[in-house]
PDB file of C-alpha atoms in Angstrom:
ATOM      1  CA  MET A   4     -16.218  -7.979  20.191  1.00 74.00           C
ATOM      2  CA  LEU A   5     -13.656  -6.907  17.551  1.00 78.00           C
ATOM      3  CA  THR A   6     -15.766  -4.062  16.017  1.00 81.00           C
ATOM      4  CA  SER A   7     -16.124  -2.476  19.383  1.00 82.00           C
ATOM      5  CA  PHE A   8     -12.511  -3.101  20.330  1.00 82.00           C
ATOM      6  CA  PHE A   9     -11.029  -1.631  17.225  1.00 85.00           C
ATOM      7  CA  SER A  10     -13.609   1.162  16.926  1.00 82.00           C
ATOM      8  CA  LYS A  11     -11.271   3.025  19.370  1.00 82.00           C
ATOM      9  CA  SER A  12      -7.603   4.116  18.871  1.00 82.00           C
ATOM     10  CA  ASN A  13      -6.121   2.789  22.114  1.00 83.00           C
ATOM     11  CA  PRO A  14      -2.359   1.929  22.192  1.00 86.00           C
ATOM     12  CA  ILE A  15      -3.295  -1.783  22.832  1.00 90.00           C
ATOM     13  CA  ASN A  16      -4.845  -1.778  19.361  1.00 89.00           C
ATOM     14  CA  TYR A  17      -1.553  -0.956  17.741  1.00 92.00           C
ATOM     15  CA  LEU A  18       0.209  -3.488  19.820  1.00 92.00           C
ATOM     16  CA  ILE A  19      -2.210  -6.232  18.725  1.00 90.00           C
ATOM     17  CA  SER A  20      -1.948  -5.246  15.105  1.00 92.00           C
ATOM     18  CA  GLY A  21       1.852  -5.232  15.423  1.00 92.00           C
ATOM     19  CA  ILE A  22       1.869  -8.634  17.082  1.00 91.00           C
ATOM     20  CA  LEU A  23      -0.410  -9.940  14.209  1.00 90.00           C
ATOM     21  CA  LEU A  24       2.168  -8.720  11.656  1.00 91.00           C
ATOM     22  CA  CYS A  25       5.076 -10.238  13.589  1.00 91.00           C
ATOM     23  CA  LEU A  26       3.261 -13.568  13.633  1.00 89.00           C
ATOM     24  CA  GLY A  27       2.541 -13.383   9.891  1.00 88.00           C
ATOM     25  CA  TYR A  28       6.180 -12.526   9.208  1.00 90.00           C
ATOM     26  CA  PHE A  29       7.514 -15.393  11.365  1.00 87.00           C
ATOM     27  CA  LEU A  30       5.128 -17.944   9.721  1.00 83.00           C
ATOM     28  CA  ALA A  31       6.194 -16.674   6.298  1.00 85.00           C
ATOM     29  CA  VAL A  32       9.903 -17.105   7.211  1.00 83.00           C
ATOM     30  CA  ILE A  33       9.757 -20.487   8.780  1.00 80.00           C
ATOM     31  CA  THR A  34       7.973 -21.952   5.815  1.00 76.00           C
ATOM     32  CA  SER A  35      10.303 -20.494   3.142  1.00 74.00           C
ATOM     33  CA  GLU A  36      13.655 -19.936   4.677  1.00 61.00           C
ATOM     34  CA  THR A  37      16.349 -22.422   3.480  1.00 63.00           C
ATOM     35  CA  GLU A  38      19.473 -20.479   4.375  1.00 64.00           C
ATOM     36  CA  MET A  39      21.585 -21.223   7.396  1.00 66.00           C
ATOM     37  CA  ILE A  40      20.743 -18.960  10.298  1.00 73.00           C
ATOM     38  CA  THR A  41      23.351 -16.339  10.822  1.00 76.00           C
ATOM     39  CA  THR A  42      23.522 -13.061  12.773  1.00 80.00           C
ATOM     40  CA  VAL A  43      23.392 -11.139   9.526  1.00 81.00           C
ATOM     41  CA  LEU A  44      20.291 -13.027   8.383  1.00 82.00           C
ATOM     42  CA  VAL A  45      18.529 -12.428  11.742  1.00 84.00           C
ATOM     43  CA  LEU A  46      19.280  -8.709  11.590  1.00 87.00           C
ATOM     44  CA  GLU A  47      18.044  -8.576   8.051  1.00 87.00           C
ATOM     45  CA  HIS A  48      14.777 -10.203   9.076  1.00 87.00           C
ATOM     46  CA  ILE A  49      14.450  -7.805  12.023  1.00 90.00           C
ATOM     47  CA  PHE A  50      14.954  -4.857   9.593  1.00 92.00           C
ATOM     48  CA  TYR A  51      12.295  -5.942   7.134  1.00 91.00           C
ATOM     49  CA  LEU A  52       9.835  -6.875   9.920  1.00 92.00           C
ATOM     50  CA  GLY A  53      10.360  -3.316  11.241  1.00 92.00           C
ATOM     51  CA  LEU A  54       9.679  -2.077   7.751  1.00 93.00           C
ATOM     52  CA  ALA A  55       6.388  -3.919   7.684  1.00 93.00           C
ATOM     53  CA  VAL A  56       5.381  -2.510  11.099  1.00 93.00           C
ATOM     54  CA  PHE A  57       6.471   0.974   9.936  1.00 95.00           C
ATOM     55  CA  MET A  58       4.201   0.737   6.856  1.00 95.00           C
ATOM     56  CA  MET A  59       1.334  -0.139   9.197  1.00 94.00           C
ATOM     57  CA  LEU A  60       1.939   2.867  11.368  1.00 94.00           C
ATOM     58  CA  LEU A  61       2.448   5.115   8.340  1.00 95.00           C
ATOM     59  CA  LEU A  62      -0.866   3.961   6.893  1.00 95.00           C
ATOM     60  CA  ASP A  63      -2.509   4.834  10.238  1.00 93.00           C
ATOM     61  CA  PHE A  64      -0.856   8.330  10.045  1.00 93.00           C
ATOM     62  CA  VAL A  65      -2.092   8.850   6.509  1.00 93.00           C
ATOM     63  CA  ILE A  66      -5.634   7.914   7.548  1.00 92.00           C
ATOM     64  CA  ARG A  67      -5.680  10.171  10.544  1.00 90.00           C
ATOM     65  CA  LYS A  68      -3.948  13.204   8.941  1.00 89.00           C
ATOM     66  CA  ASN A  69      -6.311  13.289   6.012  1.00 87.00           C
ATOM     67  CA  ASP A  70      -9.524  12.153   7.911  1.00 84.00           C
ATOM     68  CA  LEU A  71      -9.968   9.201   5.481  1.00 87.00           C
ATOM     69  CA  ASN A  72     -11.715   7.132   8.232  1.00 84.00           C
ATOM     70  CA  ARG A  73     -13.221   7.922  11.643  1.00 82.00           C
ATOM     71  CA  GLN A  74     -11.255   7.792  14.751  1.00 83.00           C
ATOM     72  CA  ASN A  75     -10.722   4.059  14.879  1.00 88.00           C
ATOM     73  CA  THR A  76      -8.072   1.433  14.151  1.00 91.00           C
ATOM     74  CA  TYR A  77      -9.938  -0.632  11.557  1.00 92.00           C
ATOM     75  CA  GLY A  78      -7.499   0.296   8.829  1.00 92.00           C
ATOM     76  CA  ILE A  79      -4.318  -1.090  10.410  1.00 93.00           C
ATOM     77  CA  VAL A  80      -5.856  -4.350  11.573  1.00 93.00           C
ATOM     78  CA  ILE A  81      -7.366  -4.863   8.040  1.00 94.00           C
ATOM     79  CA  PHE A  82      -3.961  -4.000   6.577  1.00 95.00           C
ATOM     80  CA  SER A  83      -2.260  -6.675   8.875  1.00 93.00           C
ATOM     81  CA  GLY A  84      -4.815  -9.334   8.140  1.00 92.00           C
ATOM     82  CA  PHE A  85      -4.588  -8.756   4.356  1.00 93.00           C
ATOM     83  CA  LEU A  86      -0.803  -8.872   4.524  1.00 93.00           C
ATOM     84  CA  ILE A  87      -0.756 -12.209   6.283  1.00 90.00           C
ATOM     85  CA  PHE A  88      -3.067 -13.558   3.534  1.00 90.00           C
ATOM     86  CA  PHE A  89      -0.074 -13.279   1.240  1.00 91.00           C
ATOM     87  CA  PRO A  90       3.112 -14.270   3.136  1.00 87.00           C
ATOM     88  CA  ALA A  91       5.277 -13.901  -0.079  1.00 89.00           C
ATOM     89  CA  ALA A  92       4.733 -10.123   0.263  1.00 91.00           C
ATOM     90  CA  PHE A  93       6.844 -10.232   3.455  1.00 90.00           C
ATOM     91  CA  LEU A  94       9.868 -11.843   1.645  1.00 88.00           C
ATOM     92  CA  ASN A  95       9.910  -9.791  -1.583  1.00 91.00           C
ATOM     93  CA  ARG A  96      12.359  -7.011  -0.402  1.00 90.00           C
ATOM     94  CA  GLU A  97      12.075  -4.854  -3.589  1.00 93.00           C
ATOM     95  CA  LEU A  98       8.255  -4.661  -3.478  1.00 94.00           C
ATOM     96  CA  LEU A  99       8.262  -4.109   0.251  1.00 94.00           C
ATOM     97  CA  ALA A 100      10.637  -1.106  -0.165  1.00 94.00           C
ATOM     98  CA  THR A 101       8.619   0.178  -3.119  1.00 96.00           C
ATOM     99  CA  ASN A 102       5.332   0.047  -1.260  1.00 96.00           C
ATOM    100  CA  MET A 103       6.831   2.012   1.670  1.00 96.00           C
ATOM    101  CA  PHE A 104       7.976   4.737  -0.609  1.00 97.00           C
ATOM    102  CA  LEU A 105       4.619   4.841  -2.410  1.00 97.00           C
ATOM    103  CA  LEU A 106       2.863   5.174   0.953  1.00 96.00           C
ATOM    104  CA  LEU A 107       5.026   8.081   1.807  1.00 96.00           C
ATOM    105  CA  ALA A 108       4.159   9.664  -1.589  1.00 96.00           C
ATOM    106  CA  LEU A 109       0.399   9.007  -0.936  1.00 96.00           C
ATOM    107  CA  ARG A 110       0.761  10.848   2.299  1.00 94.00           C
ATOM    108  CA  ARG A 111       1.814  13.973   0.448  1.00 94.00           C
ATOM    109  CA  ILE A 112      -0.584  13.558  -2.430  1.00 95.00           C
ATOM    110  CA  LEU A 113      -3.668  13.293  -0.182  1.00 92.00           C
ATOM    111  CA  SER A 114      -2.592  16.559   1.638  1.00 89.00           C
ATOM    112  CA  LEU A 115      -2.807  18.530  -1.648  1.00 89.00           C
ATOM    113  CA  HIS A 116      -6.435  19.474  -0.958  1.00 82.00           C
ATOM    114  CA  THR A 117      -5.092  22.129   1.367  1.00 80.00           C
ATOM    115  CA  ASP A 118      -3.409  25.344   0.092  1.00 78.00           C
ATOM    116  CA  LYS A 119      -0.432  25.120   2.421  1.00 85.00           C
ATOM    117  CA  ASN A 120       3.072  24.366   0.857  1.00 88.00           C
ATOM    118  CA  VAL A 121       1.460  22.880  -2.369  1.00 89.00           C
ATOM    119  CA  GLU A 122       4.723  23.074  -4.323  1.00 92.00           C
ATOM    120  CA  LYS A 123       6.757  21.404  -1.660  1.00 94.00           C
ATOM    121  CA  LYS A 124       4.227  18.622  -1.308  1.00 94.00           C
ATOM    122  CA  ILE A 125       4.218  18.013  -5.053  1.00 95.00           C
ATOM    123  CA  LEU A 126       7.996  17.791  -5.056  1.00 96.00           C
ATOM    124  CA  ASP A 127       8.118  15.491  -1.958  1.00 96.00           C
ATOM    125  CA  ALA A 128       5.571  13.167  -3.665  1.00 96.00           C
ATOM    126  CA  ALA A 129       7.586  13.156  -6.946  1.00 97.00           C
ATOM    127  CA  LEU A 130      10.795  12.293  -5.082  1.00 97.00           C
ATOM    128  CA  TRP A 131       9.191   9.442  -3.220  1.00 97.00           C
ATOM    129  CA  ILE A 132       7.649   7.997  -6.416  1.00 97.00           C
ATOM    130  CA  SER A 133      11.011   8.337  -8.142  1.00 97.00           C
ATOM    131  CA  LEU A 134      12.754   6.465  -5.311  1.00 96.00           C
ATOM    132  CA  ALA A 135      10.094   3.764  -5.502  1.00 97.00           C
ATOM    133  CA  ALA A 136      10.787   3.455  -9.237  1.00 96.00           C
ATOM    134  CA  LEU A 137      14.457   2.672  -8.573  1.00 94.00           C
ATOM    135  CA  PHE A 138      13.370  -0.480  -6.882  1.00 94.00           C
ATOM    136  CA  TYR A 139      10.421  -1.249  -9.216  1.00 95.00           C
ATOM    137  CA  PHE A 140      10.168   0.465 -12.656  1.00 95.00           C
ATOM    138  CA  TYR A 141       6.378   0.448 -12.957  1.00 95.00           C
ATOM    139  CA  ALA A 142       6.079   2.437  -9.751  1.00 96.00           C
ATOM    140  CA  LEU A 143       6.258   5.350 -12.196  1.00 96.00           C
ATOM    141  CA  LEU A 144       2.580   4.676 -12.845  1.00 96.00           C
ATOM    142  CA  PHE A 145       1.947   6.401  -9.526  1.00 97.00           C
ATOM    143  CA  PHE A 146       2.687   9.757 -11.276  1.00 97.00           C
ATOM    144  CA  ILE A 147      -0.830   9.332 -12.632  1.00 96.00           C
ATOM    145  CA  VAL A 148      -2.200   9.621  -9.037  1.00 96.00           C
ATOM    146  CA  LEU A 149      -0.084  12.743  -8.461  1.00 96.00           C
ATOM    147  CA  TYR A 150      -1.191  14.501 -11.614  1.00 95.00           C
ATOM    148  CA  TYR A 151      -4.742  13.498 -10.980  1.00 94.00           C
ATOM    149  CA  ALA A 152      -4.532  15.126  -7.464  1.00 93.00           C
ATOM    150  CA  ILE A 153      -3.047  18.255  -9.050  1.00 92.00           C
ATOM    151  CA  LEU A 154      -5.887  18.415 -11.587  1.00 89.00           C
ATOM    152  CA  GLN A 155      -8.445  18.172  -8.724  1.00 86.00           C
ATOM    153  CA  ARG A 156      -7.222  21.533  -7.364  1.00 80.00           C
ATOM    154  CA  SER A 157      -9.407  24.497  -8.237  1.00 72.00           C
ATOM    155  CA  GLN A 158      -6.341  26.535  -9.009  1.00 76.00           C
ATOM    156  CA  ALA A 159      -3.586  24.598 -10.605  1.00 72.00           C
ATOM    157  CA  SER A 160      -0.512  26.602 -11.763  1.00 79.00           C
ATOM    158  CA  TYR A 161       1.568  25.366 -14.592  1.00 83.00           C
ATOM    159  CA  ARG A 162       4.467  25.048 -12.187  1.00 88.00           C
ATOM    160  CA  TYR A 163       2.594  22.231 -10.472  1.00 90.00           C
ATOM    161  CA  PHE A 164       2.862  20.146 -13.557  1.00 92.00           C
ATOM    162  CA  VAL A 165       6.553  20.861 -14.094  1.00 93.00           C
ATOM    163  CA  ILE A 166       7.644  20.144 -10.538  1.00 94.00           C
ATOM    164  CA  PRO A 167       7.135  16.273 -10.700  1.00 95.00           C
ATOM    165  CA  VAL A 168       9.286  16.139 -13.853  1.00 95.00           C
ATOM    166  CA  LEU A 169      12.081  18.032 -12.131  1.00 95.00           C
ATOM    167  CA  GLY A 170      11.839  15.791  -9.125  1.00 95.00           C
ATOM    168  CA  PHE A 171      12.071  12.661 -11.289  1.00 96.00           C
ATOM    169  CA  PHE A 172      15.115  13.891 -13.154  1.00 94.00           C
ATOM    170  CA  GLY A 173      16.817  14.901  -9.996  1.00 95.00           C
ATOM    171  CA  VAL A 174      16.494  11.359  -8.574  1.00 95.00           C
ATOM    172  CA  PHE A 175      17.375   9.916 -12.018  1.00 94.00           C
ATOM    173  CA  MET A 176      20.676  11.929 -12.260  1.00 94.00           C
ATOM    174  CA  LEU A 177      21.659  10.963  -8.675  1.00 94.00           C
ATOM    175  CA  ALA A 178      21.041   7.325  -9.516  1.00 92.00           C
ATOM    176  CA  ASN A 179      23.176   7.531 -12.619  1.00 91.00           C
ATOM    177  CA  THR A 180      25.922   9.355 -10.615  1.00 90.00           C
ATOM    178  CA  TYR A 181      25.820   6.575  -7.959  1.00 89.00           C
ATOM    179  CA  TYR A 182      26.208   3.727 -10.560  1.00 87.00           C
ATOM    180  CA  LEU A 183      29.005   5.561 -12.360  1.00 88.00           C
ATOM    181  CA  LEU A 184      30.915   5.982  -9.182  1.00 89.00           C
ATOM    182  CA  THR A 185      30.398   2.469  -7.904  1.00 85.00           C
ATOM    183  CA  GLU A 186      30.273   0.392 -11.069  1.00 82.00           C
ATOM    184  CA  ASP A 187      31.715   2.717 -13.689  1.00 79.00           C
ATOM    185  CA  SER A 188      28.763   1.834 -15.901  1.00 81.00           C
ATOM    186  CA  LEU A 189      25.181   2.712 -16.664  1.00 82.00           C
ATOM    187  CA  ILE A 190      24.228  -0.854 -17.469  1.00 83.00           C
ATOM    188  CA  TRP A 191      21.481  -0.567 -14.775  1.00 84.00           C
ATOM    189  CA  LEU A 192      19.435   1.337 -17.322  1.00 86.00           C
ATOM    190  CA  LEU A 193      19.103  -1.692 -19.579  1.00 85.00           C
ATOM    191  CA  GLN A 194      17.941  -3.805 -16.584  1.00 85.00           C
ATOM    192  CA  TRP A 195      15.659  -1.292 -15.017  1.00 90.00           C
ATOM    193  CA  GLN A 196      12.535  -2.064 -17.005  1.00 89.00           C
ATOM    194  CA  LYS A 197      11.737  -5.764 -16.764  1.00 90.00           C
ATOM    195  CA  PRO A 198       9.106  -7.357 -19.017  1.00 91.00           C
ATOM    196  CA  ILE A 199       5.646  -7.666 -17.584  1.00 92.00           C
ATOM    197  CA  GLY A 200       5.041 -11.260 -16.437  1.00 89.00           C
ATOM    198  CA  MET A 201       1.853 -12.838 -17.807  1.00 88.00           C
ATOM    199  CA  ASP A 202       2.185 -16.270 -16.041  1.00 88.00           C
ATOM    200  CA  PHE A 203      -0.455 -16.339 -13.342  1.00 88.00           C
ATOM    201  CA  SER A 204      -0.238 -20.089 -12.959  1.00 88.00           C
ATOM    202  CA  VAL A 205       0.858 -19.684  -9.363  1.00 90.00           C
ATOM    203  CA  TYR A 206      -2.661 -18.608  -8.393  1.00 90.00           C
ATOM    204  CA  ASN A 207      -3.796 -22.114  -9.274  1.00 88.00           C
ATOM    205  CA  GLU A 208      -2.404 -23.323  -6.027  1.00 88.00           C
ATOM    206  CA  ILE A 209      -5.024 -23.570  -3.349  1.00 88.00           C
ATOM    207  CA  SER A 210      -2.743 -21.627  -0.892  1.00 84.00           C
ATOM    208  CA  LEU A 211      -3.045 -18.575  -3.125  1.00 89.00           C
ATOM    209  CA  LEU A 212      -6.411 -19.209  -4.844  1.00 90.00           C
ATOM    210  CA  ILE A 213      -8.452 -18.978  -1.656  1.00 90.00           C
ATOM    211  CA  PRO A 214      -6.859 -15.806  -0.268  1.00 90.00           C
ATOM    212  CA  THR A 215      -7.022 -14.178  -3.755  1.00 92.00           C
ATOM    213  CA  ALA A 216     -10.698 -15.086  -4.048  1.00 92.00           C
ATOM    214  CA  ILE A 217     -11.446 -13.538  -0.657  1.00 91.00           C
ATOM    215  CA  PHE A 218      -9.209 -10.466  -1.395  1.00 92.00           C
ATOM    216  CA  GLY A 219     -10.869 -10.020  -4.791  1.00 92.00           C
ATOM    217  CA  THR A 220     -14.306 -10.163  -3.336  1.00 93.00           C
ATOM    218  CA  PHE A 221     -13.465  -7.421  -0.802  1.00 92.00           C
ATOM    219  CA  LEU A 222     -11.853  -5.335  -3.639  1.00 93.00           C
ATOM    220  CA  ILE A 223     -14.871  -5.498  -5.903  1.00 93.00           C
ATOM    221  CA  TRP A 224     -17.569  -5.243  -3.181  1.00 93.00           C
ATOM    222  CA  THR A 225     -16.105  -2.386  -1.179  1.00 92.00           C
ATOM    223  CA  SER A 226     -14.883  -0.352  -4.165  1.00 92.00           C
ATOM    224  CA  THR A 227     -18.393  -0.586  -5.799  1.00 92.00           C
ATOM    225  CA  HIS A 228     -20.022   0.380  -2.532  1.00 89.00           C
ATOM    226  CA  ARG A 229     -17.661   3.395  -2.304  1.00 90.00           C
ATOM    227  CA  LEU A 230     -18.464   4.468  -5.805  1.00 89.00           C
ATOM    228  CA  LEU A 231     -22.253   4.268  -5.291  1.00 87.00           C
ATOM    229  CA  LYS A 232     -21.983   6.311  -2.012  1.00 86.00           C
ATOM    230  CA  LEU A 233     -20.011   9.107  -3.647  1.00 82.00           C
ATOM    231  CA  LYS A 234     -22.925  11.415  -3.834  1.00 82.00           C
ATOM    232  CA  THR A 235     -23.573  11.149  -0.073  1.00 82.00           C
ATOM    233  CA  VAL A 236     -20.138  12.446   0.734  1.00 81.00           C
ATOM    234  CA  SER A 237     -19.675  16.033   1.556  1.00 79.00           C
ATOM    235  CA  ARG A 238     -18.126  18.317  -0.977  1.00 79.00           C
ATOM    236  CA  LYS A 239     -15.150  18.898   1.270  1.00 79.00           C
ATOM    237  CA  ASP A 240     -14.295  15.189   1.595  1.00 78.00           C
ATOM    238  CA  ARG A 241     -15.247  14.123  -1.927  1.00 82.00           C
ATOM    239  CA  PRO A 242     -11.855  14.700  -3.589  1.00 82.00           C
ATOM    240  CA  ASN A 243      -9.877  12.333  -1.377  1.00 85.00           C
ATOM    241  CA  TYR A 244     -12.871   9.962  -1.183  1.00 86.00           C
ATOM    242  CA  PHE A 245     -12.658   9.426  -4.951  1.00 89.00           C
ATOM    243  CA  LEU A 246      -8.972   9.720  -5.101  1.00 91.00           C
ATOM    244  CA  MET A 247      -8.610   6.511  -3.140  1.00 92.00           C
ATOM    245  CA  LEU A 248     -10.491   4.559  -5.890  1.00 93.00           C
ATOM    246  CA  VAL A 249      -7.954   6.006  -8.422  1.00 94.00           C
ATOM    247  CA  VAL A 250      -5.137   4.931  -6.180  1.00 95.00           C
ATOM    248  CA  LEU A 251      -6.642   1.430  -5.817  1.00 95.00           C
ATOM    249  CA  LEU A 252      -6.914   1.198  -9.625  1.00 95.00           C
ATOM    250  CA  ILE A 253      -3.319   2.293 -10.189  1.00 96.00           C
ATOM    251  CA  CYS A 254      -2.187  -0.100  -7.473  1.00 96.00           C
ATOM    252  CA  LEU A 255      -3.997  -2.925  -9.262  1.00 95.00           C
ATOM    253  CA  PHE A 256      -2.070  -2.103 -12.424  1.00 95.00           C
ATOM    254  CA  LEU A 257       1.185  -1.949 -10.476  1.00 95.00           C
ATOM    255  CA  GLY A 258       0.548  -5.487  -9.114  1.00 93.00           C
ATOM    256  CA  MET A 259      -0.328  -6.912 -12.465  1.00 93.00           C
ATOM    257  CA  SER A 260       2.862  -5.451 -14.063  1.00 93.00           C
ATOM    258  CA  THR A 261       5.371  -7.414 -11.935  1.00 93.00           C
ATOM    259  CA  PRO A 262       7.816  -9.666 -13.881  1.00 92.00           C
ATOM    260  CA  GLU A 263       7.046 -12.712 -11.752  1.00 91.00           C
ATOM    261  CA  LYS A 264       3.813 -13.532  -9.955  1.00 92.00           C
ATOM    262  CA  SER A 265       4.150 -14.951  -6.488  1.00 89.00           C
ATOM    263  CA  GLY A 266       1.387 -13.210  -4.447  1.00 90.00           C
ATOM    264  CA  ALA A 267       3.719 -10.602  -3.260  1.00 92.00           C
ATOM    265  CA  GLU A 268       2.466  -8.171  -5.966  1.00 94.00           C
ATOM    266  CA  VAL A 269      -0.794  -7.771  -3.992  1.00 94.00           C
ATOM    267  CA  ILE A 270       1.103  -5.669  -1.477  1.00 95.00           C
ATOM    268  CA  PHE A 271       0.446  -2.514  -3.504  1.00 95.00           C
ATOM    269  CA  MET A 272      -3.316  -2.772  -3.034  1.00 95.00           C
ATOM    270  CA  LEU A 273      -3.170  -3.585   0.673  1.00 94.00           C
ATOM    271  CA  GLY A 274      -3.065   0.067   1.914  1.00 94.00           C
ATOM    272  CA  PRO A 275      -5.675   1.596  -0.207  1.00 94.00           C
ATOM    273  CA  LEU A 276      -7.975  -1.435   0.176  1.00 95.00           C
ATOM    274  CA  ALA A 277      -7.586  -1.350   3.894  1.00 95.00           C
ATOM    275  CA  ILE A 278      -8.725   2.308   3.875  1.00 94.00           C
ATOM    276  CA  VAL A 279     -11.738   1.605   1.535  1.00 94.00           C
ATOM    277  CA  THR A 280     -12.708  -1.550   3.522  1.00 93.00           C
ATOM    278  CA  ALA A 281     -12.511   0.326   6.859  1.00 92.00           C
ATOM    279  CA  SER A 282     -14.709   3.054   5.411  1.00 91.00           C
ATOM    280  CA  TYR A 283     -17.148   0.354   4.334  1.00 91.00           C
ATOM    281  CA  LEU A 284     -17.303  -1.195   7.779  1.00 90.00           C
ATOM    282  CA  GLU A 285     -17.933   2.217   9.393  1.00 87.00           C
ATOM    283  CA  ARG A 286     -21.043   2.648   7.278  1.00 84.00           C
ATOM    284  CA  LEU A 287     -22.449  -0.760   7.976  1.00 85.00           C
ATOM    285  CA  ASP A 288     -25.385  -0.928  10.231  1.00 81.00           C
ATOM    286  CA  GLU A 289     -25.552  -4.716  10.513  1.00 83.00           C
ATOM    287  CA  PHE A 290     -23.505  -5.280  13.616  1.00 83.00           C
ATOM    288  CA  LEU A 291     -23.343  -9.081  13.204  1.00 86.00           C
ATOM    289  CA  PHE A 292     -22.270  -8.873   9.578  1.00 87.00           C
ATOM    290  CA  LYS A 293     -19.632  -6.273  10.420  1.00 87.00           C
ATOM    291  CA  GLU A 294     -18.355  -8.487  13.258  1.00 89.00           C
ATOM    292  CA  LEU A 295     -18.103 -11.603  10.986  1.00 89.00           C
ATOM    293  CA  LEU A 296     -16.219  -9.522   8.305  1.00 89.00           C
ATOM    294  CA  LEU A 297     -13.587  -8.272  10.769  1.00 89.00           C
ATOM    295  CA  TRP A 298     -13.186 -11.679  12.412  1.00 90.00           C
ATOM    296  CA  GLY A 299     -12.764 -13.152   9.034  1.00 89.00           C
ATOM    297  CA  ILE A 300     -10.060 -10.725   8.051  1.00 90.00           C
ATOM    298  CA  VAL A 301      -8.062 -11.346  11.345  1.00 87.00           C
ATOM    299  CA  VAL A 302      -8.678 -15.161  11.758  1.00 87.00           C
ATOM    300  CA  LEU A 303      -8.900 -16.530   8.171  1.00 87.00           C
ATOM    301  CA  PRO A 304      -5.198 -15.940   7.208  1.00 84.00           C
ATOM    302  CA  LEU A 305      -4.062 -17.952  10.219  1.00 80.00           C
ATOM    303  CA  VAL A 306      -6.524 -20.723   9.534  1.00 82.00           C
ATOM    304  CA  LEU A 307      -5.435 -20.907   5.850  1.00 81.00           C
ATOM    305  CA  PHE A 308      -1.862 -21.119   6.901  1.00 76.00           C
ATOM    306  CA  LEU A 309      -2.437 -23.941   9.364  1.00 73.00           C
ATOM    307  CA  PHE A 310      -4.734 -26.115   7.227  1.00 70.00           C
ATOM    308  CA  VAL A 311      -4.080 -25.186   3.568  1.00 68.00           C
ATOM    309  CA  ARG A 312      -0.309 -24.319   3.180  1.00 63.00           C
TER     310      ARG A 312
END
C-alpha cells in the first residue's frame, strides 16, 4: 500500500519519486519537442531534469529541517505527482529556475523561528529572492513572506527590516554591472517587468482543465483544513504552520501574475501545496480514503497523459 510505503523515509522512496519525475519530464519533452536532437539539446534536457530532481530533494530537506511534516516521504511523492499534472512546467526554463531560488529562500525563511544567525538567514533569503526576480520580476512578491516571518519574531530589531533592502540592491547593482559589461546597455530594465497576462483561455483545453480542477480541489480542501486545525497545533509549531498558508497565498499570486498562461505557472504552488497536502494526509484517520488520495496523485497524471493529451 502506498501510504504504508511512503510513510517511511527509505532511500527507495527517493528513487521512486525521482523516477516518477524523470518519466514526467520525458513524456513532456516527447510531446512538445520539435527541434532536431543534438548533443547540446540533450545536455540541456539533462541539466533541467537534474534541476527538477534537485528541487524535489531540496523540498524534502526543507520539510525535514523545519519539522513541517512527520518522518515520511509524502511531500516529495506528492510534489512529483503534482508536477507531472502540468508538463509545461518542465519546459519553462525561467519559471523552473525562479522556483528553485524561491525554495532556497523559503529554506532560510522557515528557519527564522530560531535565534541562531538571524541576520545571516534574512540576508540569504533576500539574496535568493532577488536572484529569482532576475528571472521573473514578480518573484519580488516573496519579500512579503520574508517580512511576515520577521514580524512573527518576538524580538524584531530594526536591522532585520533593512537587511532585505540591502540584499536586493546588492543583487540589483551586480545585475546592472553585468549588463553594462556584456551589452553596454541597461535596456534590460525596460524589459524586466512584463505585463500580467489575463488570458486564461488555455485552461479551457481538457488536458489542462481536468488537472487544474483536481489541483484546485486539493488547494482549497487542504488549505481550509489546515486553517481550521490551527488551534490544535502546539505554540512552538504554530508560526511555521500558518506561514505555509501565507506562502501558498503568495505563490498563488505569483502564478496568476505570469505574462502568458500555459500551465507552467502552477509550479510556484507545488512545493507549499505538497507540504500542506502531506500534513493533511498525516492527520487523516480513514486509511482507505488516504490510500485513494495518494494513488490518485501518483497515477492520475499518467492516466491523463495517456488518454486525454
